[in-house]
Amino acid sequence: MVTKPFTTSCTIEDELLYTLVKLRLGLVNKDIAYRANIDKGLFSKIFHRWLNILYRELKQLIIWPDSETLRKNLLKCFNEKYSRVVCIIDCFEVFIQRPRSFDARAATYSNNEKHTTIKVLIGILPTGAISFISKAWGGRALDKIITQQSGFLTKINYGDVIMADRGFNVFDDIATIGAHLVNPAFTKGKKQLSGMEVETSGQMS
């Protein structure tokens, strides 16, 4: 069997394409390198170089608008019930290969996913645009800790309303700023939700 020699260079367009394919599909470097007929080490360098380029060029698109601008563009479904909402927050996790270091393995193991992950806090405007992205944390980190230490709280102003999932127990941190946290009700510690809780949770979903 004759092995086709590796391509030693790629066009800029191909480099960007391979990077976007990895980000979208999560393929391992060896797989993409095989498909592109390039050395795995070369693709690794390409990928990390383009990550830095994308970060530098696209980070300016993540902005936290002033309250007046946000109110002008608020969707009707928010304007009727949650006119003070400025952001919806959540943490998402990305699977990673298991680190060799036991300390790193422990820090990145996610009890939710039962896998090693990195976790990122993301904030989304009621209009759907991304307004905040934290640095990556190990999957073991609690949502509350990430919210407290990521710099997100410095974005909030007095009177703002933040929406979050049930796992975000940061009521006190947000209340200290004079803002308010809204999240769906849950049945922990009680047999069922009240009619008001069911209605409110339904409006948020």
XYZ file of C-alpha atoms in Angstrom, residues 39-177:
139
model
C 0.649 15.960 9.793
C -1.170 15.902 13.144
C 1.444 18.192 14.681
C 0.970 20.701 11.873
C -2.781 20.778 12.385
C -2.303 21.304 16.118
C -0.199 24.397 15.391
C -2.759 25.635 12.840
C -5.641 25.169 15.260
C -4.013 26.994 18.160
C -2.862 29.838 15.913
C -6.378 30.335 14.561
C -7.899 30.187 18.034
C -5.768 33.186 18.985
C -6.704 34.994 15.771
C -10.431 34.352 16.235
C -10.268 35.475 19.856
C -8.458 38.689 18.957
C -10.771 39.582 16.076
C -14.139 38.479 17.473
C -13.960 39.468 21.144
C -15.020 43.009 20.225
C -18.406 41.603 19.164
C -19.189 40.620 22.762
C -20.517 43.800 24.335
C -22.687 44.681 27.306
C -25.086 47.387 26.064
C -26.345 50.237 28.202
C -29.832 49.939 29.685
C -31.407 52.440 27.287
C -30.201 50.567 24.201
C -31.373 47.281 25.668
C -34.860 48.606 26.445
C -35.282 49.907 22.898
C -34.586 46.460 21.451
C -36.395 44.342 24.029
C -38.577 41.589 22.604
C -42.305 41.772 23.250
C -42.346 38.573 25.317
C -39.839 40.160 27.718
C -41.361 43.615 27.639
C -44.674 42.342 28.988
C -43.431 40.300 31.957
C -39.704 40.885 32.449
C -38.945 44.368 31.199
C -35.998 44.739 33.604
C -34.184 41.598 32.434
C -30.736 42.494 31.112
C -29.168 39.049 30.805
C -29.829 35.302 30.886
C -26.906 33.311 32.270
C -25.950 29.670 32.115
C -22.849 27.495 32.327
C -22.032 25.126 29.495
C -19.513 22.308 29.552
C -17.222 20.965 26.845
C -15.805 17.451 27.005
C -12.015 17.217 27.089
C -9.549 14.355 27.056
C -8.687 13.052 30.506
C -5.560 14.847 31.772
C -2.574 12.774 32.832
C -2.117 14.782 36.012
C -4.274 13.517 38.880
C -4.771 17.077 40.172
C -5.934 18.307 36.761
C -8.132 15.242 36.386
C -9.817 15.961 39.714
C -10.295 19.658 38.882
C -11.906 18.939 35.519
C -14.139 16.000 36.441
C -17.785 17.024 36.167
C -20.296 15.286 38.412
C -23.077 16.393 36.068
C -21.521 14.993 32.908
C -19.584 12.120 34.533
C -16.635 13.127 32.374
C -13.725 15.540 32.375
C -14.866 18.915 31.055
C -14.171 22.609 31.005
C -16.979 24.907 32.109
C -17.747 28.413 30.869
C -20.267 30.991 32.085
C -22.146 32.640 29.233
C -24.475 35.619 29.353
C -27.080 36.218 26.650
C -29.154 39.349 26.100
C -32.947 39.091 25.788
C -32.379 39.846 22.092
C -30.304 36.665 21.721
C -26.862 38.262 21.411
C -23.985 37.054 23.587
C -22.971 39.719 26.096
C -20.553 37.885 28.396
C -18.211 34.889 28.270
C -16.024 33.915 31.197
C -12.660 32.235 31.095
C -12.765 28.438 31.124
C -12.907 26.649 34.471
C -12.472 23.008 35.379
C -15.709 21.029 35.207
C -15.668 20.514 38.969
C -16.161 24.240 39.626
C -19.576 25.237 40.941
C -21.729 27.606 38.898
C -21.921 29.890 41.925
C -18.138 30.173 42.255
C -17.696 30.902 38.559
C -20.382 33.594 38.705
C -18.753 35.204 41.740
C -15.191 35.195 40.398
C -15.598 35.608 36.633
C -16.234 39.355 36.664
C -19.873 38.939 35.663
C -21.207 40.668 38.775
C -19.331 43.866 37.872
C -21.549 44.199 34.792
C -24.789 44.376 36.775
C -26.399 47.643 37.853
C -28.944 48.523 40.504
C -32.448 47.447 39.484
C -31.320 44.938 36.853
C -32.947 41.516 36.636
C -30.910 38.423 35.764
C -32.467 35.159 34.602
C -30.750 31.869 35.375
C -31.344 28.151 35.669
C -32.183 26.471 38.978
C -28.552 25.689 39.789
C -27.475 29.313 40.182
C -27.650 30.010 43.896
C -26.331 33.567 43.723
C -29.346 35.432 45.087
C -27.349 37.145 47.843
C -24.491 38.197 45.557
C -26.862 39.816 43.080
C -29.084 41.303 45.798
C -26.046 43.054 47.307
C -25.773 45.055 44.085
